[in-house]
Coordinates of C-alpha atoms in Angstrom, one line a residue:
Chain A
M1 CA 0.0 0.0 0.0
N2 CA 1.5 3.3 -1.0
S3 CA 1.1 6.4 1.1
G4 CA -0.4 8.6 -1.7
I5 CA -0.1 12.4 -1.5
D6 CA 1.5 13.8 1.6
L7 CA 0.6 17.5 1.6
Q8 CA 2.2 18.3 4.9
G9 CA 5.5 16.7 3.9
S10 CA 5.6 18.5 0.6
F11 CA 4.7 21.9 2.1
I12 CA 7.3 21.7 4.8
Q13 CA 9.8 20.4 2.2
I14 CA 9.1 23.5 0.0
L15 CA 9.6 25.9 2.9
V16 CA 12.8 24.1 4.0
D17 CA 14.1 24.4 0.5
L18 CA 13.3 28.1 0.6
G19 CA 15.7 28.4 3.5
L20 CA 13.5 28.1 6.6
T21 CA 14.2 25.7 9.4
A22 CA 12.1 22.6 9.8
E23 CA 10.5 23.9 13.0
V24 CA 9.4 27.2 11.5
A25 CA 8.1 25.4 8.5
R26 CA 6.1 23.1 10.8
V27 CA 4.6 26.2 12.6
A28 CA 3.8 27.8 9.2
W29 CA 1.9 24.6 8.3
L30 CA -0.2 24.6 11.5
P31 CA -2.8 27.3 10.8
L32 CA -3.6 25.9 7.3
P33 CA -5.5 22.7 8.4
M34 CA -7.4 24.7 11.1
L35 CA -8.5 27.2 8.5
L36 CA -9.3 24.4 6.1
V37 CA -11.5 22.8 8.7
L38 CA -13.4 26.0 9.4
V39 CA -13.9 26.9 5.8
G40 CA -14.6 23.4 4.7
A41 CA -17.2 22.8 7.4
T42 CA -18.9 26.1 6.8
L43 CA -19.0 25.5 3.1
G44 CA -20.5 22.1 3.7
V45 CA -23.2 23.7 5.8
L46 CA -23.9 26.3 3.2
V47 CA -24.4 23.6 0.6
T48 CA -26.5 21.5 3.0
T49 CA -28.9 24.4 3.9
W50 CA -29.3 25.1 0.2
L51 CA -30.0 21.4 -0.5
E52 CA -32.4 21.3 2.5
R53 CA -34.4 24.1 1.0
K54 CA -34.4 22.9 -2.5
I55 CA -35.1 19.2 -1.7
S56 CA -37.8 20.2 0.7
A57 CA -39.3 22.4 -2.0
A58 CA -39.2 19.6 -4.5
A59 CA -40.7 17.1 -2.1
Q60 CA -43.6 19.5 -1.6
Q61 CA -43.9 20.5 -5.3
R62 CA -42.7 24.0 -4.6
I63 CA -39.8 25.8 -6.3
G64 CA -37.8 26.9 -3.3
P65 CA -35.2 29.7 -3.4
E66 CA -34.8 31.0 -6.9
F67 CA -33.9 34.6 -7.2
A68 CA -30.7 34.9 -5.0
G69 CA -28.1 33.8 -7.5
P70 CA -28.4 30.9 -9.9
L71 CA -31.0 28.5 -8.6
G72 CA -31.0 30.4 -5.3
M73 CA -27.5 29.3 -4.5
L74 CA -26.7 32.5 -2.7
I75 CA -29.6 32.0 -0.2
P76 CA -27.4 30.4 2.5
I77 CA -25.1 33.3 2.3
A78 CA -28.0 35.7 2.6
D79 CA -29.2 33.7 5.6
G80 CA -25.8 33.8 7.3
L81 CA -25.4 37.6 6.7
K82 CA -28.8 38.3 8.0
L83 CA -28.1 36.4 11.2
L84 CA -24.7 38.2 11.5
V85 CA -26.1 41.7 11.3
K86 CA -29.2 41.1 13.5
E87 CA -29.3 42.4 17.0
D88 CA -27.8 40.1 19.7
I89 CA -30.4 40.0 22.4
I90 CA -29.7 38.7 25.9
P91 CA -33.0 38.5 27.9
A92 CA -32.9 40.7 31.0
K93 CA -33.6 37.8 33.4
A94 CA -31.2 35.4 31.7
D95 CA -27.8 34.2 33.0
S96 CA -25.8 36.2 30.5
L97 CA -22.5 34.2 30.9
L98 CA -24.1 30.8 30.5
F99 CA -26.4 32.2 27.8
T100 CA -23.4 33.2 25.8
L101 CA -21.3 30.1 26.6
G102 CA -24.1 27.7 25.5
P103 CA -23.9 28.0 21.7
A104 CA -20.1 28.0 21.8
I105 CA -20.0 24.8 23.7
V106 CA -22.4 23.3 21.2
V107 CA -20.5 24.4 18.2
I108 CA -16.8 24.0 19.1
P109 CA -16.8 20.2 19.6
V110 CA -18.6 19.6 16.4
F111 CA -16.0 21.6 14.5
L112 CA -13.2 19.8 16.4
S113 CA -14.6 16.4 15.3
F114 CA -13.7 17.3 11.7
L115 CA -10.0 16.7 12.8
I116 CA -10.5 13.0 12.2
V117 CA -12.6 12.9 9.1
P118 CA -10.4 11.3 6.4
F119 CA -10.8 12.3 2.7
G120 CA -7.9 10.2 1.6
Q121 CA -4.9 8.2 2.7
N122 CA -3.2 11.4 4.0
L123 CA -6.0 13.8 3.5
L124 CA -7.0 14.3 7.1
I125 CA -5.9 16.7 9.8
T126 CA -4.7 14.2 12.4
D127 CA -4.7 10.5 12.5
L128 CA -5.3 10.1 16.2
G129 CA -4.9 6.8 18.0
I130 CA -8.3 7.1 19.6
G131 CA -9.7 8.1 16.3
I132 CA -13.5 7.6 16.1
F133 CA -13.8 7.8 19.9
L134 CA -12.7 11.4 19.8
W135 CA -16.0 12.1 17.9
I136 CA -18.1 10.0 20.4
S137 CA -16.6 11.8 23.3
L138 CA -16.8 15.2 21.7
S139 CA -20.4 14.7 20.7
S140 CA -21.3 14.1 24.3
I141 CA -20.1 17.6 25.3
A142 CA -22.9 19.1 23.1
P143 CA -25.8 18.2 25.4
I144 CA -24.1 20.1 28.2
G145 CA -24.1 23.2 26.0
L146 CA -27.8 22.6 25.1
L147 CA -28.7 22.2 28.7
M148 CA -26.8 25.3 29.6
A149 CA -28.5 27.3 26.9
G150 CA -31.9 26.0 28.0
Y151 CA -31.3 26.7 31.6
A152 CA -29.7 30.1 31.1
S153 CA -32.6 31.3 29.0
N154 CA -34.8 31.4 32.0
N155 CA -37.8 30.2 30.0
K156 CA -39.9 27.1 30.5
Y157 CA -39.8 26.2 26.9
S158 CA -36.1 26.6 26.7
L159 CA -35.6 24.5 29.8
L160 CA -37.8 21.7 28.6
G161 CA -36.1 21.8 25.2
G162 CA -32.7 21.6 26.9
L163 CA -33.7 18.8 29.1
R164 CA -35.2 16.9 26.1
A165 CA -32.0 17.5 24.1
A166 CA -29.9 16.1 27.0
A167 CA -32.1 13.1 27.5
Q168 CA -32.1 12.4 23.8
S169 CA -28.4 12.8 23.2
I170 CA -27.5 10.6 26.2
S171 CA -29.9 7.8 25.3
Y172 CA -28.8 7.7 21.7
E173 CA -25.1 8.0 22.4
I174 CA -25.1 4.4 23.7
P175 CA -26.3 2.6 20.6
L176 CA -24.2 4.9 18.5
A177 CA -21.1 4.0 20.5
L178 CA -22.0 0.3 20.6
S179 CA -22.3 0.1 16.8
V180 CA -19.0 2.0 16.5
V181 CA -17.4 -0.6 18.9
A182 CA -18.6 -3.4 16.5
I183 CA -16.8 -1.6 13.6
A184 CA -13.7 -1.0 15.7
M185 CA -13.7 -4.7 16.6
M186 CA -13.7 -5.7 12.9
S187 CA -11.0 -3.2 12.0
N188 CA -8.8 -3.9 15.0
S189 CA -8.3 -0.2 15.3
L190 CA -10.1 3.0 16.3
S191 CA -8.3 5.1 13.7
T192 CA -10.6 6.3 10.9
I193 CA -7.8 5.7 8.4
D194 CA -7.5 2.1 9.4
I195 CA -11.2 1.6 9.4
V196 CA -11.4 2.8 5.8
Q197 CA -8.3 0.9 4.9
Q198 CA -9.8 -2.3 6.1
Q199 CA -12.8 -1.8 3.8
S200 CA -10.7 -1.2 0.7
G201 CA -9.5 -3.8 -1.7
Y202 CA -12.8 -5.3 -2.9
G203 CA -14.5 -2.1 -4.0
I204 CA -18.1 -1.8 -3.1
L205 CA -18.3 -5.5 -1.9
G206 CA -15.7 -4.8 0.8
W207 CA -17.7 -2.0 2.5
N208 CA -18.7 -2.4 6.1
V209 CA -22.4 -2.0 5.3
W210 CA -22.5 -5.6 4.0
R211 CA -20.9 -6.9 7.1
Q212 CA -22.7 -4.6 9.5
P213 CA -26.2 -4.0 8.0
I214 CA -27.8 -3.8 11.5
G215 CA -25.0 -1.6 12.8
F216 CA -25.4 0.7 9.8
L217 CA -29.1 1.2 10.5
I218 CA -28.7 1.7 14.2
F219 CA -25.8 4.1 13.6
W220 CA -27.9 6.1 11.1
I221 CA -31.0 6.2 13.4
A222 CA -28.9 7.2 16.4
A223 CA -27.0 9.8 14.3
L224 CA -30.2 11.4 13.2
A225 CA -31.3 11.5 16.8
E226 CA -28.0 13.0 17.8
C227 CA -28.4 15.7 15.1
E228 CA -31.9 16.4 16.3
R229 CA -33.2 15.9 12.8
L230 CA -36.8 14.9 12.1
P231 CA -38.3 12.5 13.1
F232 CA -36.3 13.1 16.3
D233 CA -36.4 16.9 16.5
L234 CA -38.2 16.9 19.9
P235 CA -36.0 19.4 21.5
E236 CA -37.1 22.0 19.0
A237 CA -40.7 20.7 18.5
E238 CA -42.2 24.0 17.5
E239 CA -45.8 22.9 18.2
E240 CA -45.0 22.2 21.8
L241 CA -41.9 24.1 22.8
V242 CA -41.8 27.2 20.4
A243 CA -38.2 26.4 19.5
G244 CA -36.9 24.5 22.5
Y245 CA -33.6 25.7 23.8
Q246 CA -33.3 28.2 20.9
T247 CA -36.4 30.1 21.9
E248 CA -34.6 33.1 23.5
Y249 CA -31.8 33.2 21.0
A250 CA -31.4 35.7 18.2
G251 CA -28.8 36.9 15.8
I252 CA -25.4 35.2 15.6
K253 CA -26.0 33.1 18.7
F254 CA -29.0 31.5 17.1
G255 CA -26.9 31.3 14.0
L256 CA -24.3 29.3 15.9
F257 CA -26.9 26.7 17.0
Y258 CA -28.2 26.6 13.4
L259 CA -24.6 26.2 12.1
G260 CA -23.9 23.6 14.8
S261 CA -26.9 21.4 13.9
Y262 CA -26.1 21.4 10.2
V263 CA -22.4 20.8 10.7
N264 CA -23.4 17.9 13.0
L265 CA -25.6 16.5 10.2
V266 CA -22.8 16.8 7.6
L267 CA -20.3 15.3 10.2
S268 CA -22.6 12.4 10.9
S269 CA -23.1 11.7 7.3
L270 CA -19.4 11.8 6.7
F271 CA -18.9 9.4 9.6
V272 CA -21.5 7.0 8.2
S273 CA -19.7 7.1 4.9
V274 CA -16.4 6.5 6.6
L275 CA -17.5 3.8 8.9
Y276 CA -19.9 1.9 6.6
L277 CA -19.6 3.1 3.0
G278 CA -15.9 2.7 2.5
G279 CA -14.9 6.4 3.0
W280 CA -12.9 7.6 0.1
N281 CA -12.9 4.3 -1.8
F282 CA -14.4 4.2 -5.3
I283 CA -16.9 1.5 -6.2
I284 CA -14.1 -0.3 -8.0
P285 CA -10.7 -0.2 -6.3
I286 CA -8.3 2.3 -7.8
E287 CA -5.4 -0.2 -7.8
V288 CA -7.4 -2.6 -9.9
M289 CA -8.3 0.2 -12.4
A290 CA -4.7 1.3 -12.5
D291 CA -3.7 -2.3 -13.3
W292 CA -6.2 -2.4 -16.2
I293 CA -4.8 0.6 -17.9
G294 CA -1.3 -0.5 -17.0
V295 CA -0.2 2.5 -14.9
S296 CA 1.9 2.3 -11.8
E297 CA 0.2 3.3 -8.5
T298 CA 3.0 5.8 -7.8
T299 CA 2.6 7.8 -10.9
P300 CA 2.1 11.4 -9.8
W301 CA -0.9 12.2 -12.0
L302 CA -2.6 9.0 -10.9
Q303 CA -2.0 10.0 -7.3
V304 CA -3.6 13.4 -7.9
I305 CA -6.6 11.7 -9.5
T306 CA -6.8 9.2 -6.6
G307 CA -6.7 12.1 -4.1
S308 CA -9.4 14.1 -5.8
L309 CA -11.5 11.1 -6.5
G310 CA -11.2 10.2 -2.8
I311 CA -12.5 13.7 -1.7
I312 CA -15.3 13.5 -4.3
M313 CA -16.4 10.0 -3.3
T314 CA -16.4 10.9 0.5
L315 CA -18.4 14.0 -0.2
L316 CA -20.7 12.2 -2.6
K317 CA -21.5 9.5 -0.1
A318 CA -22.0 12.0 2.7
Y319 CA -24.3 14.2 0.7
L320 CA -26.3 11.2 -0.5
L321 CA -26.9 10.5 3.2
V322 CA -27.8 14.2 3.8
F323 CA -30.3 13.8 1.0
L324 CA -31.7 10.7 2.7
A325 CA -32.0 12.7 5.9
I326 CA -33.9 15.5 4.2
L327 CA -36.2 13.0 2.5
L328 CA -36.8 11.3 5.8
R329 CA -37.7 14.7 7.3
W330 CA -40.6 15.0 4.9
T331 CA -41.6 11.4 5.2
L332 CA -41.8 10.6 8.9
P333 CA -43.9 12.4 11.5
R334 CA -42.2 13.4 14.8
V335 CA -42.1 10.8 17.5
R336 CA -43.4 11.5 21.0
I337 CA -40.8 11.7 23.8
D338 CA -41.9 8.4 25.3
Q339 CA -41.7 6.7 21.8
L340 CA -38.2 8.3 21.4
L341 CA -36.9 6.9 24.7
D342 CA -38.6 3.6 24.0
L343 CA -36.9 3.3 20.7
G344 CA -33.6 4.3 22.2
W345 CA -33.5 2.1 25.3
K346 CA -35.8 -0.8 24.4
F347 CA -35.0 -1.3 20.7
L348 CA -31.7 0.3 19.6
L349 CA -29.8 -0.6 22.8
P350 CA -30.6 -4.4 22.9
V351 CA -30.3 -4.7 19.1
S352 CA -26.9 -3.0 19.1
L353 CA -25.7 -5.2 21.9
V354 CA -26.9 -8.3 19.9
N355 CA -25.1 -6.8 16.9
L356 CA -21.9 -6.5 19.0
L357 CA -22.1 -10.0 20.2
L358 CA -22.9 -11.3 16.7
T359 CA -19.9 -9.4 15.3
A360 CA -17.6 -10.9 18.0
A361 CA -18.9 -14.4 17.3
L362 CA -18.5 -14.0 13.5
K363 CA -15.0 -12.6 14.1
L364 CA -14.1 -15.7 16.0
T365 CA -15.7 -18.1 13.5
F366 CA -14.7 -16.4 10.2
P367 CA -11.6 -14.4 11.0
V368 CA -11.0 -13.9 7.2
A369 CA -14.1 -12.0 6.5
F370 CA -14.5 -10.2 9.8
G371 CA -11.0 -9.0 10.4
G372 CA -9.5 -11.7 12.7
Chain B
M1 CA -39.2 -20.5 26.6
L2 CA -41.5 -20.9 23.6
K3 CA -43.5 -17.9 24.8
F4 CA -40.3 -15.8 24.9
L5 CA -39.4 -17.0 21.4
K6 CA -42.8 -16.0 20.2
Q7 CA -42.4 -12.6 21.7
V8 CA -39.1 -12.2 20.0
T9 CA -40.5 -13.2 16.6
D10 CA -43.5 -10.9 17.0
Y11 CA -41.2 -8.0 17.9
T12 CA -39.0 -8.7 14.9
K13 CA -42.0 -8.9 12.6
E14 CA -43.2 -5.6 13.9
A15 CA -39.9 -4.0 13.4
V16 CA -39.6 -5.3 9.8
Q17 CA -43.1 -4.1 9.1
A18 CA -42.3 -0.6 10.4
A19 CA -39.2 -0.6 8.2
R20 CA -41.3 -1.5 5.2
F21 CA -43.8 1.2 5.9
I22 CA -41.0 3.8 6.3
G23 CA -39.6 2.6 2.9
Q24 CA -43.1 3.0 1.4
G25 CA -43.3 6.5 2.7
L26 CA -39.9 7.4 1.4
S27 CA -40.8 6.2 -2.0
V28 CA -43.9 8.4 -2.0
T29 CA -41.8 11.5 -1.0
F30 CA -39.2 10.5 -3.6
D31 CA -41.8 10.3 -6.3
H32 CA -43.1 13.7 -5.4
M33 CA -39.7 15.2 -6.2
Q34 CA -40.0 14.6 -9.9
R35 CA -43.4 16.3 -10.2
R36 CA -43.6 19.8 -11.5
P37 CA -44.0 22.5 -8.9
I38 CA -47.5 24.0 -8.8
T39 CA -46.3 27.3 -7.4
V40 CA -48.0 30.4 -8.7
Q41 CA -45.1 32.9 -8.6
Y42 CA -47.3 35.7 -7.3
P43 CA -46.2 39.1 -8.6
Y44 CA -45.4 37.7 -12.0
E45 CA -48.2 35.1 -12.2
K46 CA -51.6 35.5 -10.7
L47 CA -54.7 33.2 -10.5
I48 CA -57.7 34.5 -12.3
P49 CA -60.3 35.1 -9.6
S50 CA -63.6 33.3 -10.1
E51 CA -66.8 35.0 -11.0
R52 CA -68.0 34.8 -7.4
F53 CA -64.8 36.2 -6.0
R54 CA -65.5 38.6 -3.1
G55 CA -62.7 41.2 -3.4
R56 CA -62.5 44.9 -2.6
I57 CA -65.9 46.6 -2.8
H58 CA -66.6 49.1 -5.6
F59 CA -68.9 52.0 -5.0
E60 CA -70.8 54.2 -7.4
F61 CA -71.3 57.6 -5.8
D62 CA -74.0 58.9 -8.1
K63 CA -76.3 55.8 -7.6
C64 CA -76.3 56.0 -3.9
I65 CA -79.5 57.2 -2.2
S66 CA -78.0 57.3 1.3
C67 CA -80.5 54.7 2.6
E68 CA -77.9 53.2 5.0
V69 CA -79.1 49.7 4.3
C70 CA -75.4 48.7 3.8
V71 CA -74.7 50.0 7.4
R72 CA -77.6 48.0 8.8
V73 CA -76.8 44.7 7.1
C74 CA -73.1 45.0 7.9
P75 CA -72.1 42.8 10.8
I76 CA -70.1 45.6 12.3
N77 CA -71.9 48.7 10.8
L78 CA -68.7 49.5 8.9
P79 CA -69.7 51.8 6.0
V80 CA -69.6 55.4 6.9
V81 CA -72.4 57.3 5.1
D82 CA -72.2 61.0 5.5
W83 CA -75.3 62.7 4.1
E84 CA -77.5 65.8 4.8
F85 CA -81.1 66.5 4.1
N86 CA -81.7 68.9 1.2
K87 CA -84.8 70.8 2.2
E88 CA -85.4 72.2 -1.3
T89 CA -85.5 68.9 -3.2
K90 CA -86.6 67.0 -0.1
K91 CA -83.9 64.4 -0.7
K92 CA -80.9 63.2 1.1
K93 CA -77.6 64.5 -0.4
L94 CA -74.6 62.2 0.0
N95 CA -71.4 64.0 1.0
H96 CA -69.0 61.2 1.7
Y97 CA -69.0 57.5 1.8
S98 CA -66.1 55.3 3.1
I99 CA -65.4 51.7 4.0
D100 CA -62.3 50.6 6.0
F101 CA -61.0 47.5 4.4
G102 CA -58.7 46.9 7.3
V103 CA -61.8 46.0 9.2
C104 CA -64.1 44.7 6.5
I105 CA -64.6 40.9 6.4
F106 CA -65.7 40.9 2.7
C107 CA -69.0 39.1 3.6
G108 CA -70.8 40.9 0.8
N109 CA -74.0 41.6 2.7
C110 CA -73.9 45.3 1.7
V111 CA -73.5 44.3 -1.9
E112 CA -76.4 41.9 -1.6
Y113 CA -78.8 44.3 0.0
C114 CA -78.0 47.6 -1.7
P115 CA -81.3 48.7 -3.3
T116 CA -79.7 50.6 -6.1
N117 CA -76.8 48.3 -6.8
C118 CA -74.3 51.0 -6.2
L119 CA -72.1 48.5 -4.3
S120 CA -70.3 45.7 -6.1
M121 CA -67.5 43.2 -5.6
T122 CA -64.3 43.6 -7.6
E123 CA -61.5 41.1 -8.2
E124 CA -58.9 43.1 -6.3
Y125 CA -57.4 41.3 -3.3
D126 CA -53.9 42.6 -2.9
L127 CA -54.6 45.4 -0.4
S128 CA -51.3 45.5 1.5
T129 CA -50.1 48.9 2.7
Y130 CA -47.5 50.3 5.0
D131 CA -50.1 52.1 7.1
R132 CA -53.4 50.6 8.1
H133 CA -55.2 53.9 7.6
E134 CA -54.5 53.7 3.9
L135 CA -57.0 50.9 3.9
N136 CA -59.8 53.3 4.8
F137 CA -61.1 53.9 1.3
D138 CA -63.2 57.0 0.6
N139 CA -65.7 57.3 -2.2
V140 CA -63.1 58.3 -4.7
A141 CA -60.9 55.3 -3.9
L142 CA -63.9 53.1 -3.8
G143 CA -64.9 54.3 -7.3
R144 CA -61.6 53.1 -8.9
L145 CA -61.7 49.9 -10.8
P146 CA -58.8 47.4 -10.4
Y147 CA -56.6 46.1 -13.2
K148 CA -58.0 42.9 -14.6
V149 CA -55.5 40.1 -14.1
T150 CA -56.0 39.0 -17.7
E151 CA -55.3 42.4 -19.2
D152 CA -52.3 43.4 -17.1
P153 CA -49.2 43.1 -19.3
M154 CA -47.0 42.6 -16.3
V155 CA -48.9 39.5 -15.1
Q156 CA -49.2 36.0 -16.5
P157 CA -52.8 35.0 -15.7
L158 CA -53.3 31.4 -14.5
R159 CA -56.5 29.5 -14.2
E160 CA -57.8 28.3 -10.9
L161 CA -58.1 24.6 -10.2
A162 CA -61.8 24.5 -10.9
Y163 CA -61.3 26.1 -14.3
L164 CA -58.8 23.6 -15.6
P165 CA -59.6 20.8 -18.1
K166 CA -60.5 17.4 -16.6
G167 CA -57.5 15.7 -14.9
V168 CA -55.2 18.7 -15.2
L169 CA -53.8 20.0 -11.9
D170 CA -51.2 22.4 -13.2
P171 CA -52.3 25.7 -14.7
H172 CA -48.8 26.3 -16.4
G173 CA -48.5 25.8 -20.1
L174 CA -52.1 24.9 -20.9
P175 CA -52.8 24.7 -24.6
P176 CA -54.8 27.7 -25.9
G177 CA -58.5 27.2 -26.0
S178 CA -58.6 24.3 -23.6
R179 CA -61.9 24.1 -21.9
R180 CA -62.7 23.7 -18.2
A181 CA -64.3 20.5 -17.0
G182 CA -68.1 20.5 -17.1
K183 CA -70.4 23.0 -18.7
L184 CA -70.1 26.8 -18.6
P185 CA -72.8 28.7 -16.8
E186 CA -74.0 30.2 -20.1
E187 CA -74.4 26.7 -21.6
I188 CA -76.4 25.5 -18.6
L189 CA -78.6 28.6 -18.9
E190 CA -79.1 28.1 -22.6
E191 CA -80.0 24.5 -22.1
A192 CA -82.5 25.3 -19.4
E193 CA -84.1 28.0 -21.6
G194 CA -84.2 25.6 -24.5
N195 CA -86.0 23.0 -22.3
G196 CA -88.4 25.6 -21.0
A197 CA -89.4 26.6 -24.6
K198 CA -90.3 23.1 -25.4

């Protein structure tokens, strides 16, 4: 297995060749990935909000945004600008410190989780040893922020919304983590790179979704619940709770919640595609195709193509899942809070435990197919 | 043990059935995505109001005899009739007449009961203003006729659902001369008269 493109290595090499020391070059490299994460995630959100509006419109036989730019593509930017310039209101009886801290605590972990999303062999920010569990642990910080926002608003709807958000996040975290454990067991690693690596080689047939169909479904349901998407958008159920924990928020703080929820959706879709749909792998393995046309894997132009194809494939899979989430939004009615907790504790939890046991048993019986 | 197994199978069956229903629902929503939007893009396209449409009220100043029937039949006594008695002609002389369309509910009672037919319904319905007092129409404003949707060069007129040919749901791109489903009121009248003559 070749290492593919190494952007960091080449960047530092160029700076060193220009006469800088290796340490300075390394420091110069540092802000680039951070900026890339921020810009990339925000761009992803802009695309997602546009898709949400357009797909929702199509599902309801409407047209959707049309006049802001071609096909209304500038509408997310108009949205964002509107939220930026609106007045930032802190209610008089609210706890202003917690009120301000809430959205930040919700948003920052979501952006941090982008550190471990791989778009190619070396196209990720850090290949951490704990890998996927960084995401699991970071995503459990978000309910604290939601609860904080709900409590600090000093509003019964906000408090109820915050409590619901916390209850929901905590109960769906467990099946989510358990289905990730099953994947980690098959990959013998928590690193996202290794997880994708273990799925590559057989093209579409090697993807984890065939070995973990139950895990895939549980993960997707739990991820939707974690993102508070319909049918699990109880914390913001507008018919009951006005807007849940967001009720008292306006301007950019509301924008942060909005951004956070969409980044979370994109992130969850990315993780589903990484964990279950072969990440950056094409339907047919690149090595096989390179063999067919008789090109060595280490050819520079082939590596560039492989790299860009990896990014395109990851995004394509992720956005297919985003599409599915939006379609689900207009298909399913919202569940009640008791149904939600029933589904989480009485269905997803036992089924994911059975899935884990089954994976362990299969791993012992067929070590070849299940990563012995 | 057997009872437990039965419970498990029942539960699984239910889960599978739920999944199937969700799939069914998804296919319905997915199918809707390929249908044409039925949006009427309002300032550029407008629906043609039906014959019975109850829009802004039109008032003919010269026909009015200041009888105040419109005020009496109005649920909230809305029309303001300002008249004085002319002693020489021994008739009421109308000075001003106004209706506040910010309060009017467009029930049409005044139009129905006006003895001289000086009140009538128009097709105008876009009455939005920046100040609610602008909706208080005096006799001059009440005497203006609105633009007909079909004659406005800025507007693409679209037929309402009941005026579309049978089976058509989308008013966009109808072939010219396409008839609405069923008979036209004139045709029904003509037929009835024909039968009566026999």
